[in-house]
């Protein structure tokens, strides 16, 4: 392919870091699952409003295309080429008493991690057969889960529009037709091989074959962040008893989007902050200090509604899982304090 034409609308880290020299060096390379630079950057080219604009097809992509990925990883996570990732999934190390016992601000808490099976390409490069194999393996493993983690797997293929839309609207299920994932090749053969597992209370959920092969999710109403983290840690440990996930010492857990590397964790609250909503400068001072990201309440790239925001940790690599949740928790405590001062 030719060097892409970036317009002033292209705002991604990919368009920032893909110089013509780097492009020429990487343009003819491919990984062993035949993933190319053209596939990696297509989403950022087709969607000029991308924040990141690049996806990996496999663990090897991060090495073969390192001249592009490394500066993006460094800028997003503040993580240098020689740094080592560290993991800590011991919920006892988290200090997080409920910061909103009266339930005035925090509507719900959700913590998710992404995982991908070792030696199988990531979503952008997986074959249709491999995707079905992943669905079979993971749903079979989950069928052995017991007690509060016991649930049912619901394939997307065959799910009624009504059930699907209710699950999406209630924040449990991924949306259909995301344009960023579409141009990254992640929606191929949709809806086959995709689905959601959840317990009756919908406090433990697993998405299969969306942006990552697994998204393991713990969520519940209110601000008991520790309880949500404890449930997630238990579920991850249980899954790791019988499954091997793609992981290395430098990049931690391997995910298709470089923002998710490391812990692959996003810990969030939906929180009502009507006063701060009128004062975004003060709001962002706090979110920047605590390494937080602000999203709308219908997920990434959505707008906030009625002064309710999705607040989550931004760093995921080079910090432990406990630190990711602690970043979010400490920031939420500071936001509530500021909200009360108005
Ligand atoms: P991801 O968490 O995988 O980065 P999204 O930002 O698209 O993806 O969010 C996925 C879904 O999770 C959306 O429906 C979103 O509203 C919901 N969600 C995120 N955080 C919370 C929360 N704290 N409480 C309830 N739902 C949430
Ligand atoms: C984008 O570049 O905007 C999309 N590909 C999504 C990037 C992931 N977003 C994030 O900040 N975690």
XYZ file of C-alpha atoms and ligand atoms in Angstrom:
381
model
C 0.000 0.000 0.000
C 0.931 3.678 -0.366
C 1.731 5.896 2.625
C -1.749 6.920 3.883
C -3.011 10.452 3.472
C -3.626 11.805 6.955
C -5.891 14.847 7.129
C -6.150 17.279 10.027
C -9.153 15.219 11.194
C -6.834 12.246 11.900
C -6.082 12.570 15.597
C -4.846 9.111 16.554
C -1.548 8.144 18.127
C -1.058 5.945 15.046
C -1.263 8.921 12.647
C 1.070 10.846 14.964
C 3.752 8.147 15.144
C 3.589 6.543 11.683
C 6.218 8.559 9.840
C 6.906 7.844 6.185
C 10.234 6.222 7.148
C 8.631 3.846 9.640
C 5.870 3.104 7.143
C 8.394 2.141 4.453
C 10.294 -0.088 6.890
C 7.171 -1.975 8.054
C 4.986 -1.962 4.944
C 6.283 -5.222 3.453
C 6.470 -7.216 6.705
C 4.008 -9.717 8.065
C 3.687 -11.942 11.120
C 3.380 -15.741 10.998
C -0.418 -15.431 10.967
C 0.018 -13.208 7.849
C -0.971 -10.019 9.627
C 0.241 -6.867 7.874
C 0.742 -3.182 8.661
C -2.128 -2.363 6.315
C -4.526 -4.432 8.456
C -3.088 -3.021 11.694
C -3.680 0.626 10.760
C -6.882 0.322 8.710
C -9.155 1.260 11.636
C -7.269 4.484 12.306
C -7.258 5.421 8.616
C -10.986 4.745 8.097
C -11.943 6.394 11.405
C -10.103 9.712 11.639
C -11.609 10.310 15.102
C -9.762 7.249 16.501
C -7.788 8.004 19.634
C -5.324 5.160 19.052
C -6.014 3.846 15.534
C -4.058 0.567 15.528
C -4.688 -3.105 16.417
C -2.465 -6.185 16.692
C -3.283 -9.471 14.943
C -1.173 -11.602 17.251
C 1.485 -11.341 19.964
C 4.158 -11.219 17.239
C 2.650 -7.997 15.817
C 3.993 -6.112 18.828
C 7.529 -7.236 17.866
C 7.332 -7.108 14.045
C 5.709 -3.651 14.065
C 7.444 -2.427 17.233
C 8.650 0.782 15.559
C 5.018 1.856 15.457
C 3.638 0.138 18.579
C 6.413 1.102 21.037
C 5.959 4.906 20.872
C 2.179 4.479 21.085
C 2.498 2.191 24.122
C 4.962 4.610 25.704
C 2.698 7.612 25.197
C -0.535 5.916 26.313
C 0.737 3.966 29.337
C 3.894 5.913 30.209
C 5.712 2.576 29.784
C 9.158 2.363 28.168
C 10.608 -0.323 25.918
C 12.733 -1.895 28.681
C 10.131 -1.752 31.455
C 8.724 -4.944 32.967
C 5.062 -5.489 33.677
C 3.935 -6.690 37.133
C 0.752 -8.442 38.174
C -1.116 -8.474 41.499
C -4.548 -10.034 41.643
C -4.713 -10.239 45.449
C -7.869 -8.330 46.390
C -6.645 -8.097 50.017
C -4.108 -5.494 48.890
C -6.809 -3.080 47.711
C -7.813 -0.331 50.141
C -11.298 0.652 49.085
C -14.042 1.098 51.678
C -17.281 2.132 49.920
C -16.857 5.893 49.313
C -20.614 6.428 48.875
C -22.479 4.279 51.399
C -25.666 6.352 51.002
C -25.673 5.730 47.235
C -25.866 9.414 46.302
C -23.233 9.404 43.559
C -22.096 5.936 42.444
C -24.722 4.114 40.403
C -22.700 1.010 39.583
C -19.207 -0.451 39.538
C -17.724 -2.672 36.824
C -14.266 -4.190 36.433
C -13.247 -6.128 33.350
C -10.111 -7.746 32.004
C -9.364 -8.917 28.476
C -7.746 -12.298 27.787
C -6.708 -14.219 24.666
C -5.690 -17.842 24.372
C -2.022 -18.649 23.968
C -0.916 -19.593 20.444
C -4.149 -18.526 18.734
C -4.189 -15.297 16.687
C -5.983 -12.290 18.172
C -9.394 -11.248 16.794
C -8.117 -9.209 13.814
C -6.234 -12.249 12.414
C -8.178 -15.241 13.750
C -9.830 -17.609 11.234
C -13.551 -18.371 11.378
C -12.755 -21.949 12.454
C -10.410 -20.815 15.227
C -13.025 -18.345 16.492
C -15.594 -21.137 16.780
C -13.018 -23.301 18.540
C -12.387 -20.529 21.092
C -16.135 -20.195 21.707
C -16.409 -23.937 22.293
C -13.418 -24.138 24.632
C -14.339 -21.123 26.744
C -18.061 -21.845 27.054
C -17.248 -25.441 28.023
C -14.852 -24.255 30.712
C -17.431 -21.807 32.068
C -20.066 -24.520 32.252
C -18.079 -25.970 35.191
C -18.292 -22.770 37.243
C -20.191 -23.061 40.520
C -22.010 -21.021 43.190
C -22.060 -17.251 42.511
C -20.089 -17.754 39.272
C -22.461 -20.381 37.917
C -24.400 -19.241 34.855
C -25.430 -19.860 31.253
C -23.817 -19.138 27.887
C -26.023 -17.262 25.400
C -24.688 -17.291 21.811
C -25.358 -14.091 19.877
C -26.323 -16.120 16.822
C -30.027 -16.805 17.331
C -30.565 -14.321 20.175
C -33.746 -12.265 19.606
C -33.306 -8.575 18.732
C -35.347 -7.680 21.806
C -33.179 -9.710 24.229
C -30.018 -8.394 22.614
C -31.102 -4.759 22.784
C -32.197 -5.072 26.405
C -28.818 -6.566 27.373
C -27.004 -3.752 25.535
C -29.223 -1.009 26.969
C -28.705 -2.394 30.504
C -24.898 -2.254 29.988
C -24.315 -6.012 30.040
C -23.601 -6.810 26.371
C -21.272 -5.347 23.726
C -22.905 -3.407 20.913
C -23.215 -4.605 17.314
C -21.467 -3.014 14.326
C -18.848 -0.901 16.101
C -17.109 0.916 13.216
C -13.667 0.838 14.890
C -13.832 -2.938 15.314
C -15.384 -3.375 11.857
C -12.436 -1.798 10.044
C -9.985 -3.672 12.281
C -11.405 -6.933 10.903
C -12.882 -7.831 14.286
C -16.488 -8.222 13.103
C -15.795 -10.927 10.501
C -18.389 -13.723 10.283
C -20.582 -11.840 12.799
C -22.506 -12.989 14.850
C -21.076 -16.520 14.687
C -18.761 -17.474 17.523
C -19.772 -14.496 19.655
C -21.807 -14.604 22.831
C -22.188 -13.785 26.486
C -22.045 -15.952 29.596
C -23.586 -14.626 32.785
C -24.873 -15.674 36.194
C -28.534 -15.029 37.094
C -27.750 -11.773 38.932
C -25.599 -10.551 36.002
C -22.771 -9.774 38.416
C -20.325 -12.106 36.667
C -20.194 -12.067 32.873
C -17.850 -13.203 30.115
C -17.996 -11.818 26.581
C -16.682 -14.265 24.010
C -14.946 -13.165 20.773
C -15.627 -9.457 20.782
C -12.532 -7.215 20.706
C -10.664 -9.864 22.679
C -11.440 -13.572 22.846
C -12.520 -13.152 26.464
C -13.669 -10.140 28.395
C -14.125 -11.265 32.006
C -16.444 -8.889 33.833
C -17.571 -8.388 37.434
C -20.198 -5.725 38.099
C -22.948 -4.689 40.501
C -24.966 -1.681 41.571
C -23.444 0.757 44.075
C -19.905 1.541 45.172
C -18.624 -1.635 46.834
C -15.557 -1.659 44.606
C -13.686 -4.221 46.704
C -16.460 -6.798 46.416
C -16.507 -6.375 42.622
C -12.714 -6.820 42.482
C -12.806 -9.889 44.766
C -15.334 -11.620 42.518
C -13.275 -10.831 39.422
C -10.021 -12.141 40.969
C -11.755 -15.379 41.940
C -13.099 -15.856 38.395
C -9.740 -15.138 36.744
C -7.971 -17.616 39.035
C -10.548 -20.272 38.238
C -10.218 -19.736 34.463
C -6.416 -19.862 34.675
C -6.546 -23.284 36.350
C -7.321 -24.885 32.985
C -6.573 -22.304 30.295
C -3.321 -20.645 29.206
C -3.572 -17.042 28.149
C -1.222 -15.100 25.907
C 1.196 -13.260 28.248
C 4.777 -12.052 28.292
C 6.962 -10.392 30.913
C 7.277 -7.119 29.019
C 3.712 -6.524 27.795
C 1.740 -8.581 30.326
C -1.518 -9.986 28.962
C -1.650 -9.609 25.191
C -4.696 -7.854 23.743
C -5.704 -6.687 20.273
C -5.725 -2.987 21.220
C -2.441 -1.649 22.651
C -4.340 0.376 25.280
C -5.394 -2.847 26.960
C -1.964 -4.514 27.284
C -0.599 -5.408 30.718
C -3.431 -5.921 33.151
C -6.016 -5.580 30.321
C -8.121 -4.094 33.101
C -10.678 -1.324 33.016
C -12.206 -0.585 36.420
C -15.063 1.881 36.207
C -17.943 3.470 38.026
C -21.024 5.088 36.588
C -21.176 8.190 38.727
C -23.540 11.165 39.002
C -21.580 14.425 39.156
C -23.946 17.201 37.991
C -21.912 20.049 39.517
C -18.594 18.931 38.086
C -20.340 18.383 34.729
C -20.787 22.181 34.634
C -17.124 22.688 35.401
C -15.140 20.391 33.131
C -11.847 22.154 33.843
C -11.986 21.208 37.541
C -13.244 17.749 36.563
C -10.313 17.100 34.240
C -7.775 18.417 36.733
C -8.770 15.539 39.021
C -9.074 12.876 36.308
C -5.617 13.774 34.969
C -4.079 13.672 38.452
C -5.408 10.151 39.114
C -4.797 8.769 35.580
C -8.491 8.434 34.807
C -10.464 8.389 31.586
C -13.953 9.898 31.184
C -16.418 8.065 28.928
C -20.155 8.420 28.311
C -22.494 5.904 29.935
C -23.078 3.821 26.824
C -19.445 2.837 26.553
C -16.501 4.055 24.601
C -17.145 6.870 22.103
C -20.584 7.590 23.676
C -21.619 10.894 25.265
C -22.449 11.410 28.924
C -26.124 11.847 29.844
C -27.734 13.747 32.755
C -24.436 14.478 34.491
C -23.625 10.746 34.719
C -20.146 9.648 33.625
C -18.144 6.459 33.207
C -14.893 7.035 35.100
C -12.124 4.444 34.753
C -8.379 3.863 35.075
C -6.401 4.861 31.990
C -3.086 3.112 32.750
C -3.133 -0.653 32.397
C 0.491 -1.611 31.642
C 3.409 -1.409 34.080
C 0.992 -1.094 36.993
C -0.609 -4.003 38.831
C -4.313 -4.846 38.777
C -4.564 -3.640 42.381
C -3.026 -0.294 41.353
C -5.471 0.060 38.424
C -8.437 -0.277 40.770
C -6.711 1.916 43.379
C -6.205 4.679 40.727
C -9.916 4.581 39.991
C -10.918 4.406 43.660
C -8.668 7.280 44.807
C -9.838 9.434 41.903
C -13.498 8.723 42.641
C -13.018 9.722 46.292
C -11.448 13.026 45.110
C -14.256 13.612 42.582
C -16.982 13.087 45.194
C -15.196 15.468 47.574
C -14.987 18.166 44.885
C -18.613 17.610 43.812
C -19.725 18.288 47.401
C -17.816 21.581 47.540
C -19.946 23.318 44.892
P -14.978 -1.876 27.729
O -15.302 -1.857 29.150
O -14.796 -3.226 27.226
O -13.803 -0.961 27.471
P -17.170 -0.121 26.816
O -16.595 1.174 27.252
O -17.753 -0.179 25.449
O -16.149 -1.321 26.826
O -18.274 -0.533 27.880
C -18.958 -1.740 27.755
C -20.296 -1.706 28.466
O -20.096 -1.674 29.857
C -21.138 -0.474 28.120
O -22.483 -0.868 28.000
C -20.979 0.384 29.340
O -22.085 1.247 29.550
C -20.888 -0.659 30.430
N -20.240 -0.157 31.639
C -18.982 0.293 31.785
N -18.750 0.666 33.045
C -19.884 0.458 33.734
C -20.287 0.633 35.093
N -19.433 1.091 36.014
N -21.551 0.299 35.426
C -22.418 -0.197 34.521
N -22.096 -0.400 33.237
C -20.856 -0.078 32.846
C -9.719 4.276 18.915
O -8.594 4.325 18.416
O -10.331 5.263 19.319
C -10.370 2.916 19.033
N -9.621 1.969 18.264
C -10.428 2.484 20.495
C -9.149 2.641 21.250
C -9.215 2.142 22.678
N -9.535 3.201 23.530
C -9.040 3.463 24.729
O -8.774 4.603 25.053
N -8.881 2.443 25.562
